[in-house]
Structure formats: structure tokens, C-alpha cells
């Protein structure tokens, strides 16, 4: 005997709850600190706790959405492209540096997936990489430089 099919909302809630729990477990290795002197685990623990709480609410109240079998998978290619660009950025960030990695990832998403005009792709990808790098540096965030010094 099988129960009602899992809805897409409940599956999403389950995935996010498991991700939040994994972050909470991984954060145990870092000092938590206090409210006045937060440690490196403070923000991840707070965000993961909020994520798990909201995911549990979605699990409880998400039964009215479509079943997974009835879901529309027409955007699966776009989701896979975004996931691939994120995986590339995570893997290449240290070796290529922030600006090159962000430029390549954005150029892929805008040029290959969105088929935007080349002049727009280059200007947006390079512009975003340079301006965000400058902003993060002004905020004191150290980002990796690539093999060419940028």
C-alpha cells in the first residue's frame, strides 16, 4: 500500500531541511561565539536554523502542490546550466581567481544559455566581475587573484 505521492513542495522542503542540517553539523567544527562577539559559525548556524525552520513549515503545509510526476520539467536544462556554472565557479575560483572565474561563468550563462549579443555579454560579465571585486575589496573581503595577477 502506498500513500499519496510526494508533492514538489514537500520534496523541496525535505532537500532544504537536509541541507540546513548538514550546515549545522559542519558548523560544529567552528567556534560559535556570542551575540556581541560572533565566531565564524555564528551566521551559518543562524541561517541554517532559519532554513530548517522554513523547510519544516514547507514540509507540513506543502501538500497541495503538484506531485513530482506531474511537475513540468521544461526548465530542467536551465537549472542544470546554473548548477554547472556554480560548480565551475567553486572549482575554478582558487586557480583562476575571482575576476576571471566570474567573467567566464557569467559569459556562459548570458552568452550560451541566454544567447545575448556578444557586446552585452562581454560588458556585463567583465563589468560585474570588476565592480563586485572592487566592492568586496573595499569591504575588506579577500578574494583570490588569478595566475595573471587578476
CSV table of N, CA and C in Angstrom, one decimal:
chain,number,residue,atom,x,y,z
A,1,UNK,N,0.8,-1.2,0.0
A,1,UNK,CA,0.0,0.0,0.0
A,1,UNK,C,0.9,1.2,0.0
A,2,UNK,N,0.6,2.1,-0.9
A,2,UNK,CA,1.4,3.4,-1.0
A,2,UNK,C,0.6,4.6,-0.6
A,3,UNK,N,1.2,5.5,0.0
A,3,UNK,CA,0.5,6.8,0.4
A,3,UNK,C,0.4,7.7,-0.8
A,4,UNK,N,-0.1,8.9,-0.5
A,4,UNK,CA,-0.2,9.9,-1.6
A,4,UNK,C,1.2,10.3,-2.1
A,5,UNK,N,1.3,10.6,-3.4
A,5,UNK,CA,2.7,10.9,-3.9
A,5,UNK,C,3.2,12.2,-3.3
A,6,UNK,N,4.5,12.2,-3.2
A,6,UNK,CA,5.2,13.4,-2.6
A,6,UNK,C,5.0,14.6,-3.5
A,7,UNK,N,4.6,15.7,-2.9
A,7,UNK,CA,4.4,16.9,-3.7
A,7,UNK,C,5.8,17.6,-4.0
A,8,UNK,N,5.9,18.4,-5.0
A,8,UNK,CA,7.1,19.1,-5.3
A,8,UNK,C,7.5,20.0,-4.1
A,9,UNK,N,6.6,20.6,-3.5
A,9,UNK,CA,6.9,21.5,-2.3
A,9,UNK,C,7.5,20.7,-1.2
A,10,UNK,N,6.9,19.5,-0.9
A,10,UNK,CA,7.4,18.7,0.2
A,10,UNK,C,8.8,18.1,-0.1
A,11,UNK,N,9.1,17.8,-1.4
A,11,UNK,CA,10.4,17.3,-1.7
A,11,UNK,C,11.4,18.5,-1.6
A,12,UNK,N,11.0,19.6,-2.0
A,12,UNK,CA,11.9,20.8,-1.8
A,12,UNK,C,12.2,21.1,-0.4
A,13,UNK,N,11.1,21.0,0.4
A,13,UNK,CA,11.3,21.2,1.9
A,13,UNK,C,12.2,20.2,2.5
A,14,UNK,N,12.1,18.9,2.1
A,14,UNK,CA,13.0,17.9,2.6
A,14,UNK,C,14.4,18.1,2.2
A,15,UNK,N,14.7,18.5,0.9
A,15,UNK,CA,16.0,18.8,0.5
A,15,UNK,C,16.6,20.0,1.2
A,16,UNK,N,15.9,21.0,1.4
A,16,UNK,CA,16.4,22.2,2.1
A,16,UNK,C,16.6,21.9,3.6
A,17,UNK,N,15.7,21.1,4.2
A,17,UNK,CA,15.9,20.7,5.6
A,17,UNK,C,17.2,19.9,5.8
A,18,UNK,N,17.4,18.9,4.9
A,18,UNK,CA,18.6,18.1,4.9
A,18,UNK,C,19.9,19.0,4.7
A,19,UNK,N,19.8,20.0,3.8
A,19,UNK,CA,20.9,20.9,3.6
A,19,UNK,C,21.2,21.7,4.8
A,20,UNK,N,20.2,22.2,5.4
A,20,UNK,CA,20.3,23.0,6.6
A,20,UNK,C,20.9,22.2,7.7
A,21,UNK,N,20.5,21.0,7.9
A,21,UNK,CA,21.0,20.1,8.9
A,21,UNK,C,22.5,19.8,8.7
A,22,UNK,N,22.9,19.6,7.4
A,22,UNK,CA,24.3,19.4,7.0
A,22,UNK,C,25.1,20.6,7.4
A,23,UNK,N,24.6,21.8,7.1
A,23,UNK,CA,25.3,23.0,7.5
A,23,UNK,C,25.5,23.1,9.0
A,24,UNK,N,24.4,22.8,9.8
A,24,UNK,CA,24.5,22.8,11.2
A,24,UNK,C,25.6,21.8,11.7
A,25,UNK,N,25.6,20.7,11.1
A,25,UNK,CA,26.6,19.7,11.5
A,25,UNK,C,28.0,20.1,11.2
A,26,UNK,N,28.2,20.7,10.0
A,26,UNK,CA,29.5,21.2,9.6
A,26,UNK,C,30.0,22.4,10.5
A,27,UNK,N,29.0,23.2,10.9
A,27,UNK,CA,29.4,24.4,11.7
A,27,UNK,C,29.8,24.0,13.1
A,28,UNK,N,29.6,22.8,13.5
A,28,UNK,CA,30.1,22.4,14.9
A,28,UNK,C,31.6,22.4,15.0
A,29,UNK,N,32.3,22.4,13.9
A,29,UNK,CA,33.7,22.4,13.9
A,29,UNK,C,34.3,23.8,14.2
A,30,UNK,N,33.5,24.8,14.1
A,30,UNK,CA,33.9,26.2,14.2
A,30,UNK,C,33.4,26.8,15.5
A,31,UNK,N,34.1,27.8,16.1
A,31,UNK,CA,33.6,28.4,17.3
A,31,UNK,C,32.4,29.3,17.0
A,32,UNK,N,31.4,29.2,17.8
A,32,UNK,CA,30.1,29.9,17.7
A,32,UNK,C,30.2,31.3,18.1
A,33,UNK,N,30.9,31.6,19.2
A,33,UNK,CA,31.0,32.9,19.8
A,33,UNK,C,29.7,33.3,20.5
A,34,UNK,N,29.6,34.6,20.7
A,34,UNK,CA,28.4,35.2,21.3
A,34,UNK,C,27.7,36.2,20.4
A,35,UNK,N,26.6,36.7,20.9
A,35,UNK,CA,25.9,37.8,20.1
A,35,UNK,C,26.8,39.0,20.0
A,36,UNK,N,27.6,39.3,21.0
A,36,UNK,CA,28.4,40.5,21.0
A,36,UNK,C,29.7,40.3,20.3
A,37,UNK,N,30.2,39.0,20.3
A,37,UNK,CA,31.4,38.7,19.6
A,37,UNK,C,31.2,37.4,18.8
A,38,UNK,N,30.5,37.5,17.7
A,38,UNK,CA,30.2,36.2,17.0
A,38,UNK,C,31.4,35.6,16.4
A,39,UNK,N,31.4,34.2,16.4
A,39,UNK,CA,32.5,33.5,15.8
A,39,UNK,C,32.2,33.1,14.4
A,40,UNK,N,33.1,32.4,13.7
A,40,UNK,CA,32.9,32.0,12.3
A,40,UNK,C,31.6,31.1,12.1
A,41,UNK,N,31.1,30.5,13.1
A,41,UNK,CA,30.0,29.6,12.9
A,41,UNK,C,28.7,30.3,13.2
A,42,UNK,N,28.7,31.5,13.7
A,42,UNK,CA,27.5,32.2,14.1
A,42,UNK,C,26.5,32.4,13.0
A,43,UNK,N,26.9,33.1,11.9
A,43,UNK,CA,26.0,33.4,10.8
A,43,UNK,C,25.5,32.1,10.1
A,44,UNK,N,26.4,31.1,9.8
A,44,UNK,CA,25.9,29.9,9.2
A,44,UNK,C,24.9,29.2,10.1
A,45,UNK,N,25.1,29.1,11.4
A,45,UNK,CA,24.2,28.5,12.3
A,45,UNK,C,22.8,29.2,12.3
A,46,UNK,N,22.9,30.5,12.3
A,46,UNK,CA,21.6,31.3,12.3
A,46,UNK,C,20.9,31.1,11.0
A,47,UNK,N,21.6,31.2,9.9
A,47,UNK,CA,20.9,31.0,8.6
A,47,UNK,C,20.4,29.6,8.4
A,48,UNK,N,21.2,28.6,8.8
A,48,UNK,CA,20.8,27.2,8.7
A,48,UNK,C,19.6,26.9,9.6
A,49,UNK,N,19.5,27.5,10.7
A,49,UNK,CA,18.4,27.3,11.6
A,49,UNK,C,17.1,27.9,11.0
A,50,UNK,N,17.2,29.1,10.4
A,50,UNK,CA,16.1,29.7,9.7
A,50,UNK,C,15.7,28.8,8.5
A,51,UNK,N,16.6,28.3,7.8
A,51,UNK,CA,16.3,27.4,6.6
A,51,UNK,C,15.6,26.2,7.1
A,52,UNK,N,16.1,25.5,8.1
A,52,UNK,CA,15.5,24.3,8.6
A,52,UNK,C,14.1,24.6,9.1
A,53,UNK,N,13.9,25.7,9.8
A,53,UNK,CA,12.5,26.0,10.3
A,53,UNK,C,11.6,26.2,9.1
A,54,UNK,N,12.0,27.0,8.1
A,54,UNK,CA,11.1,27.3,7.0
A,54,UNK,C,10.9,26.0,6.2
A,55,UNK,N,11.9,25.2,6.1
A,55,UNK,CA,11.7,23.9,5.3
A,55,UNK,C,10.8,23.0,6.0
A,56,UNK,N,10.8,22.9,7.3
A,56,UNK,CA,9.8,22.1,8.0
A,56,UNK,C,8.4,22.6,7.8
A,57,UNK,N,8.2,24.0,7.8
A,57,UNK,CA,6.9,24.5,7.5
A,57,UNK,C,6.4,24.2,6.1
A,58,UNK,N,7.4,24.2,5.2
A,58,UNK,CA,7.0,23.7,3.8
A,58,UNK,C,6.6,22.3,3.8
A,59,UNK,N,7.4,21.5,4.5
A,59,UNK,CA,7.0,20.0,4.6
A,59,UNK,C,5.6,19.8,5.2
A,60,UNK,N,5.3,20.6,6.2
A,60,UNK,CA,4.0,20.4,6.8
A,60,UNK,C,2.8,20.9,6.0
A,61,UNK,N,3.0,22.1,5.4
A,61,UNK,CA,1.9,22.8,4.7
A,61,UNK,C,2.0,22.6,3.1
A,62,UNK,N,3.0,21.9,2.6
A,62,UNK,CA,3.2,21.9,1.2
A,62,UNK,C,2.5,20.8,0.4
A,63,UNK,N,1.5,20.2,1.0
A,63,UNK,CA,0.8,19.1,0.3
A,63,UNK,C,-0.1,19.4,-0.8
A,64,UNK,N,-0.4,20.6,-1.1
A,64,UNK,CA,-1.3,21.0,-2.1
A,64,UNK,C,-0.7,21.2,-3.5
A,65,UNK,N,0.6,21.2,-3.5
A,65,UNK,CA,1.3,21.5,-4.8
A,65,UNK,C,1.2,20.2,-5.7
A,66,UNK,N,1.7,20.3,-6.9
A,66,UNK,CA,1.7,19.2,-7.8
A,66,UNK,C,2.6,18.0,-7.3
A,67,UNK,N,2.2,16.8,-7.7
A,67,UNK,CA,3.1,15.7,-7.4
A,67,UNK,C,4.3,15.8,-8.3
A,68,UNK,N,5.4,15.1,-7.9
A,68,UNK,CA,6.6,15.1,-8.7
A,68,UNK,C,6.4,14.6,-10.1
A,69,UNK,N,5.6,13.6,-10.2
A,69,UNK,CA,5.3,13.0,-11.6
A,69,UNK,C,4.6,14.0,-12.5
A,70,UNK,N,3.8,14.9,-11.9
A,70,UNK,CA,3.0,15.9,-12.7
A,70,UNK,C,3.8,17.2,-12.9
A,71,UNK,N,5.0,17.3,-12.4
A,71,UNK,CA,5.8,18.5,-12.5
A,71,UNK,C,6.2,18.8,-13.9
A,72,UNK,N,6.3,20.1,-14.3
A,72,UNK,CA,6.8,20.5,-15.6
A,72,UNK,C,8.3,20.6,-15.6
A,73,UNK,N,9.0,19.8,-16.3
A,73,UNK,CA,10.4,19.7,-16.3
A,73,UNK,C,11.0,20.5,-17.5
A,74,UNK,N,10.3,21.4,-18.1
A,74,UNK,CA,10.8,22.2,-19.3
A,74,UNK,C,12.0,23.1,-18.9
A,75,UNK,N,12.1,23.5,-17.7
A,75,UNK,CA,13.2,24.4,-17.3
A,75,UNK,C,14.4,23.6,-16.7
A,76,UNK,N,14.4,22.3,-16.8
A,76,UNK,CA,15.5,21.5,-16.2
A,76,UNK,C,16.8,21.8,-16.8
A,77,UNK,N,16.8,22.1,-18.1
A,77,UNK,CA,18.1,22.4,-18.7
A,77,UNK,C,18.7,23.7,-18.2
A,78,UNK,N,17.8,24.7,-17.9
A,78,UNK,CA,18.3,26.0,-17.4
A,78,UNK,C,18.8,25.7,-15.9
A,79,UNK,N,18.1,24.9,-15.2
A,79,UNK,CA,18.6,24.7,-13.8
A,79,UNK,C,19.9,23.9,-13.8
A,80,UNK,N,20.1,23.0,-14.8
A,80,UNK,CA,21.4,22.3,-14.9
A,80,UNK,C,22.5,23.2,-15.3
A,81,UNK,N,22.2,24.2,-16.1
A,81,UNK,CA,23.2,25.2,-16.6
A,81,UNK,C,23.7,26.0,-15.4
A,82,UNK,N,22.7,26.5,-14.6
A,82,UNK,CA,23.1,27.3,-13.4
A,82,UNK,C,23.9,26.5,-12.5
A,83,UNK,N,23.5,25.2,-12.2
A,83,UNK,CA,24.2,24.4,-11.3
A,83,UNK,C,25.6,24.1,-11.9
A,84,UNK,N,25.8,23.9,-13.2
A,84,UNK,CA,27.1,23.7,-13.8
A,84,UNK,C,28.0,24.9,-13.6
A,85,UNK,N,27.4,26.1,-13.9
A,85,UNK,CA,28.2,27.4,-13.7
A,85,UNK,C,28.6,27.5,-12.3
A,86,UNK,N,27.7,27.2,-11.3
A,86,UNK,CA,28.1,27.3,-9.9
A,86,UNK,C,29.2,26.3,-9.5
A,87,UNK,N,29.1,25.1,-10.1
A,87,UNK,CA,30.1,24.1,-9.8
A,87,UNK,C,31.5,24.5,-10.4
A,88,UNK,N,31.4,25.1,-11.6
A,88,UNK,CA,32.6,25.6,-12.2
A,88,UNK,C,33.3,26.7,-11.4
A,89,UNK,N,32.4,27.6,-11.0
A,89,UNK,CA,32.9,28.7,-10.2
A,89,UNK,C,33.6,28.2,-8.9
A,90,UNK,N,33.0,27.3,-8.2
A,90,UNK,CA,33.5,26.8,-7.0
A,90,UNK,C,34.8,26.0,-7.2
A,91,UNK,N,34.9,25.3,-8.3
A,91,UNK,CA,36.1,24.6,-8.6
A,91,UNK,C,37.3,25.5,-9.2
A,92,UNK,N,36.9,26.5,-9.9
A,92,UNK,CA,38.0,27.3,-10.6
A,92,UNK,C,38.4,28.6,-9.8
A,93,UNK,N,37.7,28.9,-8.8
A,93,UNK,CA,37.9,30.2,-8.1
A,93,UNK,C,39.4,30.3,-7.6
A,94,UNK,N,39.9,29.3,-7.0
A,94,UNK,CA,41.3,29.4,-6.4
A,94,UNK,C,42.3,29.5,-7.5
A,95,UNK,N,42.1,28.7,-8.6
A,95,UNK,CA,43.2,28.6,-9.6
A,95,UNK,C,43.1,29.7,-10.6
A,96,UNK,N,41.9,30.1,-11.0
A,96,UNK,CA,41.7,31.2,-12.0
A,96,UNK,C,41.6,32.6,-11.4
A,97,UNK,N,41.2,32.7,-10.1
A,97,UNK,CA,41.0,33.9,-9.5
A,97,UNK,C,39.5,34.4,-9.6
A,98,UNK,N,39.1,35.3,-8.8
A,98,UNK,CA,37.7,35.7,-8.8
A,98,UNK,C,37.3,36.4,-10.1
A,99,UNK,N,38.0,37.3,-10.6
A,99,UNK,CA,37.6,38.1,-11.7
A,99,UNK,C,37.4,37.2,-13.0
A,100,UNK,N,38.4,36.4,-13.2
A,100,UNK,CA,38.4,35.5,-14.4
A,100,UNK,C,37.2,34.5,-14.3
A,101,UNK,N,37.1,33.9,-13.1
A,101,UNK,CA,36.1,32.9,-12.9
A,101,UNK,C,34.7,33.5,-13.0
A,102,UNK,N,34.4,34.6,-12.5
A,102,UNK,CA,33.1,35.3,-12.6
A,102,UNK,C,32.8,35.7,-14.0
A,103,UNK,N,33.8,36.2,-14.7
A,103,UNK,CA,33.6,36.6,-16.1
A,103,UNK,C,33.3,35.4,-17.0
A,104,UNK,N,34.0,34.3,-16.8
A,104,UNK,CA,33.7,33.1,-17.6
A,104,UNK,C,32.3,32.5,-17.2
A,105,UNK,N,32.0,32.4,-15.9
A,105,UNK,CA,30.7,31.9,-15.5
A,105,UNK,C,29.5,32.8,-16.1
A,106,UNK,N,29.6,34.1,-15.9
A,106,UNK,CA,28.6,34.9,-16.4
A,106,UNK,C,28.5,34.9,-17.9
A,107,UNK,N,29.7,34.9,-18.6
A,107,UNK,CA,29.6,34.8,-20.1
A,107,UNK,C,29.0,33.5,-20.5
A,108,UNK,N,29.2,32.4,-19.8
A,108,UNK,CA,28.5,31.2,-20.2
A,108,UNK,C,27.0,31.3,-20.0
A,109,UNK,N,26.6,31.8,-18.9
A,109,UNK,CA,25.1,32.0,-18.6
A,109,UNK,C,24.5,32.9,-19.5
A,110,UNK,N,25.1,34.1,-19.8
A,110,UNK,CA,24.5,35.1,-20.7
A,110,UNK,C,24.6,34.7,-22.2
A,111,UNK,N,25.8,34.3,-22.5
A,111,UNK,CA,26.1,34.0,-24.0
A,111,UNK,C,25.6,32.7,-24.5
A,112,UNK,N,25.8,31.7,-23.7
A,112,UNK,CA,25.5,30.3,-24.2
A,112,UNK,C,24.0,30.0,-23.9
A,113,UNK,N,23.6,30.3,-22.7
A,113,UNK,CA,22.2,29.9,-22.3
A,113,UNK,C,21.2,30.9,-22.7
A,114,UNK,N,21.5,32.2,-22.6
A,114,UNK,CA,20.5,33.3,-22.9
A,114,UNK,C,20.7,33.7,-24.3
A,115,UNK,N,21.8,33.4,-24.9
A,115,UNK,CA,22.1,33.9,-26.3
A,115,UNK,C,22.0,35.4,-26.5
A,116,UNK,N,22.6,36.1,-25.5
A,116,UNK,CA,22.6,37.5,-25.6
A,116,UNK,C,23.7,38.0,-26.6
A,117,UNK,N,23.5,39.2,-27.1
A,117,UNK,CA,24.5,39.7,-28.0
A,117,UNK,C,25.9,39.7,-27.4
A,118,UNK,N,27.0,39.4,-28.2
A,118,UNK,CA,28.3,39.4,-27.6
A,118,UNK,C,28.8,40.6,-26.9
A,119,UNK,N,28.4,41.8,-27.4
A,119,UNK,CA,28.9,43.1,-26.8
A,119,UNK,C,28.2,43.2,-25.4
A,120,UNK,N,27.0,42.8,-25.2
A,120,UNK,CA,26.3,42.8,-24.0
A,120,UNK,C,26.9,41.8,-23.0
A,121,UNK,N,27.2,40.6,-23.5
A,121,UNK,CA,27.8,39.5,-22.7
A,121,UNK,C,29.1,40.0,-22.1
A,122,UNK,N,30.0,40.5,-23.0
A,122,UNK,CA,31.3,40.9,-22.5
A,122,UNK,C,31.2,42.1,-21.5
A,123,UNK,N,30.4,43.1,-21.8
A,123,UNK,CA,30.3,44.2,-21.0
A,123,UNK,C,29.7,43.9,-19.6
A,124,UNK,N,28.7,43.1,-19.6
A,124,UNK,CA,28.0,42.7,-18.3
A,124,UNK,C,29.0,41.8,-17.5
A,125,UNK,N,29.5,40.8,-18.2
A,125,UNK,CA,30.4,39.8,-17.4
A,125,UNK,C,31.6,40.5,-16.9
A,126,UNK,N,32.3,41.2,-17.7
A,126,UNK,CA,33.5,41.9,-17.2
A,126,UNK,C,33.2,43.0,-16.2
A,127,UNK,N,32.1,43.8,-16.5
A,127,UNK,CA,31.7,44.8,-15.6
A,127,UNK,C,31.3,44.3,-14.2
A,128,UNK,N,30.5,43.3,-14.2
A,128,UNK,CA,30.1,42.7,-12.9
A,128,UNK,C,31.3,42.2,-12.2
A,129,UNK,N,32.2,41.5,-12.8
A,129,UNK,CA,33.4,40.9,-12.2
A,129,UNK,C,34.3,42.0,-11.6
A,130,UNK,N,34.5,43.0,-12.3
A,130,UNK,CA,35.4,44.1,-11.9
A,130,UNK,C,34.7,44.9,-10.7
A,131,UNK,N,33.5,45.3,-10.9
A,131,UNK,CA,32.8,46.1,-9.9
A,131,UNK,C,32.6,45.3,-8.6
A,132,UNK,N,32.2,44.0,-8.7
A,132,UNK,CA,32.0,43.3,-7.5
A,132,UNK,C,33.3,43.0,-6.8
A,133,UNK,N,34.4,42.8,-7.6
A,133,UNK,CA,35.7,42.6,-6.9
A,133,UNK,C,36.1,43.8,-6.2
A,134,UNK,N,35.9,45.0,-6.8
A,134,UNK,CA,36.3,46.2,-6.2
A,134,UNK,C,35.5,46.5,-4.9
A,135,UNK,N,34.1,46.2,-5.0
A,135,UNK,CA,33.3,46.3,-3.8
A,135,UNK,C,33.7,45.4,-2.7
A,136,UNK,N,33.9,44.2,-3.0
A,136,UNK,CA,34.4,43.2,-1.9
A,136,UNK,C,35.7,43.7,-1.3
A,137,UNK,N,36.6,44.1,-2.1
A,137,UNK,CA,37.9,44.6,-1.6
A,137,UNK,C,37.7,45.8,-0.7
A,138,UNK,N,36.9,46.7,-1.1
A,138,UNK,CA,36.6,47.9,-0.2
A,138,UNK,C,36.0,47.5,1.1
A,139,UNK,N,35.2,46.3,1.1
A,139,UNK,CA,34.6,45.8,2.4
A,139,UNK,C,35.6,45.0,3.2
A,140,UNK,N,36.8,44.8,2.6
A,140,UNK,CA,37.8,44.0,3.4
A,140,UNK,C,37.8,42.5,3.1
A,141,UNK,N,37.0,42.1,2.1
A,141,UNK,CA,36.9,40.7,1.8
A,141,UNK,C,38.1,40.3,0.8
A,142,UNK,N,38.9,39.4,1.2
A,142,UNK,CA,40.0,38.9,0.4
A,142,UNK,C,39.5,37.9,-0.6
A,143,UNK,N,39.7,38.2,-1.9
A,143,UNK,CA,39.3,37.3,-2.9
A,143,UNK,C,40.5,36.8,-3.7
A,144,UNK,N,40.5,35.6,-4.1
A,144,UNK,CA,41.7,35.1,-4.8
A,144,UNK,C,42.0,35.8,-6.1
A,145,UNK,N,43.3,36.0,-6.3
A,145,UNK,CA,43.8,36.6,-7.6
A,145,UNK,C,44.2,35.4,-8.5
A,146,UNK,N,44.1,35.6,-9.8
A,146,UNK,CA,44.4,34.5,-10.7
A,146,UNK,C,45.9,34.5,-11.0
A,147,UNK,N,46.3,33.6,-11.9
A,147,UNK,CA,47.7,33.4,-12.2
A,147,UNK,C,48.3,34.6,-12.9
A,148,UNK,N,47.5,35.5,-13.5
A,148,UNK,CA,48.0,36.7,-14.2
A,148,UNK,C,47.9,37.9,-13.3
A,149,UNK,N,47.6,37.7,-12.0
A,149,UNK,CA,47.5,38.8,-11.0
A,149,UNK,C,46.2,39.4,-11.0
A,150,UNK,N,45.2,38.9,-11.7
A,150,UNK,CA,43.8,39.4,-11.6
A,150,UNK,C,42.9,38.2,-11.8
